Amino acid sequence: MNISIRTGLASLAIAATLVGCGKKSEDAAPAAAGATDAAPAAAAPAEEKVVNVYNWSDYVDPAVLEQFTAETGIKVNYDVFDSNEVLETKLLAGKTGYDVVVPSASFLERQIKAGVFQKLDRSKLTNWSNLDTEILERVALHDPGNEHSVNHMWGTTGIGFNEAKVMAIDPNAPVDSWSLVFDPKHAAKFKDCGISVLDAPSEILAAVLTWKGKDPNSQSAEDLKLAEDVLVSVRPYIRMIHSSNYIDALANGEICIAVGWSGDVLQARDRAEEAGQGVVIRYNVPKEGTIMWFDMYAVPADAPHPGNAHEFINFMMRPEVAAKNSNFVNFATGNAAAVALVDESVRNDPGVYPPAEIKAKLFPDLAEGEEFTRQLNRTWTRFTTGQ
Ligand code: N2P
């Protein structure tokens, strides 16, 4: 197969043909799809047939990457991460060698302000009209005018659980509430069967604040302290703080409760089902509410192959390709034309596409400021190390 899926720092070695701080595309006004007078194609040097992609783990159907290479001759170097913070550190350092990256919209927002991304060339994104206008509007809150990004998938942060194990321990366990993990009275009961929490500070902070009836996007020191106290109080009962290992751990019974991402928990459900051991995994959006997040394709200003990056993103915007990805990973696509092609079992799964009454409880995750991020990181270290 033509696709290399890598983790780690391998791609730092990729020779980058930089485009001078991204000024090139910043200066070029994005053209409407189909416009004929905008692309300076004749001036652009031919790119080597490679695209370096850095995406979340468990977020794409590998067959789609193979199809892209088969059709275009462009080899995909595909690296994965499971943390916005890890991606952001690399992006702010620059020269990542990546052509396409996939931050969540709340992170993308401040990365745009830091000059990390180039504006997308709409004349190359001929599949733009497939995009869901509601999602475009929601992400425009983070990327005004949708100039720098295209949605890959969106979802929620909620609670996955092993039904039989949880019910055996407490038939009245509040599986529809953040209390299950944030109230020590409940969490303590599940210490031995195992609780895992995402290693995603801003999202867990939002969840704790929601549970406490506070503004989930609060950046007050007082609210942060309140959240830290909650996290510290349940820390002894949490076995794992990780953002990808929980999928298998939940599927194979190593843990019984996971604060996780919608599609990931549903992948755990499917893996458990395939294993045929009778393990039933469920996903709930807590009744107090949660964040709705959006993961966005974007092209770094210094991407070595911006043309291939646009070709890759445009390919991912084909309805049948977006539907294939959605079917494989159980996340909702921001591609309206794809939804009708998504398997009925996925399309009708309330964990993937929440019904109106659940959607009403979802709120956006807003970008945090620099100083608050520093404070949050300190809180997070104290929580993860248990000190
Ligand atoms: C994919 C998880 C991506 C969701 N495994 C987090 N934004």
mmCIF file of N, CA and C and ligand atoms in Angstrom, residues 56-59 84 104 203 247 261 264 267 293 295 331, ligand 1:
data_model
loop_
_atom_site.group_PDB
_atom_site.id
_atom_site.type_symbol
_atom_site.label_atom_id
_atom_site.label_comp_id
_atom_site.label_asym_id
_atom_site.label_seq_id
_atom_site.Cartn_x
_atom_site.Cartn_y
_atom_site.Cartn_z
ATOM 1 N N TRP A 56 -6.080 13.427 13.677
ATOM 2 C CA TRP A 56 -6.392 12.678 14.891
ATOM 3 C C TRP A 56 -6.348 11.179 14.585
ATOM 4 N N SER A 57 -5.994 10.379 15.589
ATOM 5 C CA SER A 57 -6.025 8.924 15.410
ATOM 6 C C SER A 57 -7.478 8.466 15.280
ATOM 7 N N ASP A 58 -7.682 7.342 14.645
ATOM 8 C CA ASP A 58 -9.024 6.749 14.468
ATOM 9 C C ASP A 58 -10.012 7.765 13.893
ATOM 10 N N TYR A 59 -9.624 8.387 12.784
ATOM 11 C CA TYR A 59 -10.462 9.479 12.295
ATOM 12 C C TYR A 59 -10.708 9.432 10.803
ATOM 13 N N ASN A 84 -5.050 18.303 20.973
ATOM 14 C CA ASN A 84 -4.923 19.637 20.385
ATOM 15 C C ASN A 84 -3.665 20.348 20.882
ATOM 16 N N SER A 104 -9.049 21.336 16.411
ATOM 17 C CA SER A 104 -10.439 21.678 16.722
ATOM 18 C C SER A 104 -10.611 23.183 16.548
ATOM 19 N N GLU A 203 -11.488 20.801 27.532
ATOM 20 C CA GLU A 203 -12.780 20.115 27.433
ATOM 21 C C GLU A 203 -13.244 19.572 28.776
ATOM 22 N N ILE A 247 -10.334 3.704 23.762
ATOM 23 C CA ILE A 247 -11.246 3.018 22.832
ATOM 24 C C ILE A 247 -11.131 1.509 23.039
ATOM 25 N N TRP A 261 -14.923 10.957 23.378
ATOM 26 C CA TRP A 261 -15.544 11.610 22.228
ATOM 27 C C TRP A 261 -16.535 10.663 21.572
ATOM 28 N N ASP A 264 -15.510 7.968 19.063
ATOM 29 C CA ASP A 264 -14.545 7.033 19.651
ATOM 30 C C ASP A 264 -15.256 6.002 20.522
ATOM 31 N N GLN A 267 -16.943 3.668 18.344
ATOM 32 C CA GLN A 267 -15.984 2.702 17.778
ATOM 33 C C GLN A 267 -15.706 1.599 18.804
ATOM 34 N N TRP A 293 -17.933 20.121 19.394
ATOM 35 C CA TRP A 293 -16.660 20.585 18.822
ATOM 36 C C TRP A 293 -16.604 20.256 17.333
ATOM 37 N N ASP A 295 -13.700 19.587 14.165
ATOM 38 C CA ASP A 295 -12.294 19.401 13.797
ATOM 39 C C ASP A 295 -12.111 19.805 12.341
ATOM 40 N N PHE A 331 -18.256 9.350 13.471
ATOM 41 C CA PHE A 331 -18.419 10.768 13.791
ATOM 42 C C PHE A 331 -19.297 11.399 12.715
HETATM 43 C C1 N2P B 1 -10.780 11.052 16.861
HETATM 44 C C2 N2P B 1 -11.048 11.988 17.952
HETATM 45 C C3 N2P B 1 -11.234 13.361 17.507
HETATM 46 C C4 N2P B 1 -12.141 14.106 18.338
HETATM 47 N N1 N2P B 1 -10.371 9.786 17.345
HETATM 48 C C5 N2P B 1 -11.563 15.179 19.147
HETATM 49 N N2 N2P B 1 -11.651 16.432 18.629
#
